[in-house]
GROMACS .gro file of C-alpha atoms in nm:
model
  126
    1MET     CA    1  11.432   9.684  10.051
    2MET     CA    2  11.400   9.980  10.284
    3VAL     CA    3  11.351  10.326  10.136
    4ALA     CA    4  11.354  10.673  10.290
    5GLY     CA    5  11.116  10.903  10.106
    6ILE     CA    6  11.211  11.271  10.123
    7GLY     CA    7  10.997  11.581  10.087
    8SER     CA    8  11.113  11.935  10.155
    9ARG     CA    9  11.073  12.303  10.103
   10LYS     CA   10  11.287  12.447   9.827
   11GLY     CA   11  11.647  12.531   9.916
   12VAL     CA   12  11.697  12.313  10.226
   13SER     CA   13  12.045  12.212  10.338
   14VAL     CA   14  12.196  11.866  10.321
   15GLU     CA   15  12.229  11.878  10.701
   16GLU     CA   16  11.853  11.927  10.732
   17VAL     CA   17  11.784  11.633  10.500
   18LEU     CA   18  12.027  11.407  10.686
   19ALA     CA   19  11.877  11.510  11.022
   20ALA     CA   20  11.528  11.420  10.901
   21ILE     CA   21  11.644  11.080  10.775
   22GLU     CA   22  11.827  11.007  11.102
   23THR     CA   23  11.526  11.115  11.311
   24ALA     CA   24  11.287  10.898  11.108
   25LEU     CA   25  11.512  10.594  11.134
   26GLU     CA   26  11.568  10.643  11.509
   27ALA     CA   27  11.190  10.656  11.560
   28HIS     CA   28  11.180  10.297  11.433
   29GLY     CA   29  11.498  10.180  11.605
   30LEU     CA   30  11.689  10.158  11.276
   31ALA     CA   31  12.037  10.261  11.164
   32MET     CA   32  12.131  10.441  10.841
   33THR     CA   33  12.280  10.113  10.717
   34ALA     CA   34  11.928   9.966  10.696
   35LEU     CA   35  11.845  10.188  10.398
   36SER     CA   36  11.864  10.070  10.037
   37ALA     CA   37  11.775  10.401   9.870
   38LEU     CA   38  11.639  10.752   9.907
   39ALA     CA   39  11.330  10.850   9.710
   40THR     CA   40  11.156  11.169   9.614
   41ALA     CA   41  10.908  11.309   9.364
   42PRO     CA   42  10.988  11.448   9.017
   43LEU     CA   43  10.913  11.793   9.159
   44LYS     CA   44  11.224  11.755   9.380
   45LYS     CA   45  11.462  11.602   9.124
   46ASP     CA   46  11.678  11.915   9.112
   47GLU     CA   47  11.688  11.972   9.489
   48ALA     CA   48  12.064  11.973   9.554
   49ALA     CA   49  12.040  11.878   9.922
   50ILE     CA   50  11.852  11.555   9.848
   51SER     CA   51  12.115  11.450   9.591
   52ALA     CA   52  12.392  11.548   9.833
   53ALA     CA   53  12.233  11.337  10.108
   54GLY     CA   54  12.235  11.038   9.875
   55ARG     CA   55  12.604  11.093   9.802
   56ALA     CA   56  12.684  11.139  10.173
   57LEU     CA   57  12.510  10.810  10.255
   58ASN     CA   58  12.636  10.632   9.943
   59LEU     CA   59  12.275  10.557   9.845
   60PRO     CA   60  12.096  10.601   9.515
   61VAL     CA   61  11.834  10.876   9.497
   62VAL     CA   62  11.541  10.738   9.299
   63ILE     CA   63  11.287  10.974   9.145
   64ALA     CA   64  10.946  10.807   9.171
   65GLU     CA   65  10.729  10.809   8.861
   66ASP     CA   66  10.433  11.047   8.877
   67ARG     CA   67  10.177  10.777   8.796
   68VAL     CA   68  10.312  10.549   9.072
   69LEU     CA   69  10.318  10.838   9.321
   70GLN     CA   70   9.954  10.912   9.250
   71GLN     CA   71   9.861  10.547   9.310
   72ALA     CA   72  10.035  10.532   9.649
   73SER     CA   73   9.828  10.556   9.966
   74PRO     CA   74  10.012  10.783  10.210
   75ARG     CA   75   9.892  10.822  10.570
   76SER     CA   76   9.955  11.195  10.598
   77ARG     CA   77   9.795  11.480  10.408
   78CYS     CA   78   9.935  11.818  10.308
   79ASP     CA   79   9.724  12.036  10.080
   80LEU     CA   80  10.033  12.216   9.947
   81SER     CA   81  10.193  11.884   9.852
   82GLN     CA   82   9.870  11.774   9.686
   83SER     CA   83   9.849  12.090   9.475
   84ARG     CA   84  10.218  12.098   9.375
   85ALA     CA   85  10.316  11.732   9.351
   86GLY     CA   86   9.982  11.561   9.294
   87THR     CA   87  10.014  11.356   9.613
   88PRO     CA   88   9.913  11.437   9.971
   89SER     CA   89  10.260  11.345  10.101
   90VAL     CA   90  10.574  11.352   9.885
   91SER     CA   91  10.783  11.165  10.142
   92GLU     CA   92  10.533  10.887  10.211
   93ALA     CA   93  10.421  10.839   9.850
   94SER     CA   94  10.782  10.843   9.722
   95ALA     CA   95  10.894  10.585   9.977
   96LEU     CA   96  10.601  10.357   9.891
   97ALA     CA   97  10.642  10.400   9.516
   98VAL     CA   98  11.013  10.318   9.515
   99ALA     CA   99  10.987  10.031   9.766
  100GLY     CA  100  10.759   9.856   9.516
  101ALA     CA  101  10.434   9.664   9.501
  102GLY     CA  102  10.302   9.565   9.841
  103ALA     CA  103  10.528   9.813  10.023
  104ARG     CA  104  10.419   9.949  10.359
  105LEU     CA  105  10.511  10.249  10.568
  106LEU     CA  106  10.671  10.181  10.905
  107GLY     CA  107  10.479  10.482  11.039
  108PRO     CA  108  10.369  10.830  10.940
  109ARG     CA  109  10.624  11.075  10.803
  110THR     CA  110  10.865  11.250  11.037
  111VAL     CA  111  10.882  11.628  11.011
  112VAL     CA  112  11.212  11.797  11.098
  113GLY     CA  113  11.192  12.167  11.017
  114PRO     CA  114  11.147  12.207  10.641
  115VAL     CA  115  11.206  11.837  10.560
  116THR     CA  116  10.980  11.533  10.584
  117CYS     CA  117  11.100  11.174  10.579
  118ALA     CA  118  10.900  10.852  10.564
  119ILE     CA  119  11.037  10.499  10.579
  120ALA     CA  120  10.883  10.222  10.368
  121ILE     CA  121  10.972   9.858  10.344
  122SER     CA  122  10.911   9.641  10.039
  123GLY     CA  123  10.626   9.393  10.040
  124ASP     CA  124  10.861   9.093  10.032
  125ALA     CA  125  11.056   9.204  10.341
  126PRO     CA  126  10.987   9.029  10.674
   0.00000   0.00000   0.00000
């Protein structure tokens, strides 16, 4: 399972979210079709652009559980994310949490304007 974790400022556009996902995937030589789901934190559950991106890509948007987010080990650190979401990186922690036990990041999050995207792969994937 491959998951794109999404973090953003409030009020971003669906185009900005899609651009961040595409940029993150391209950095790893992957196509949109490689994704199984989008993920984000409970803090972002009402962010319309993230839901719209899921619909545009025909992918589920999974809201990671707070306790699982806090157990994830993201590579990047953002003090604002830590204070608001309880994790140093919403995108990385969300991707890891939703990809499941043993998941790993393909690299650090990608930042495209007001949106961050991190790609995680499940622990049972080759």
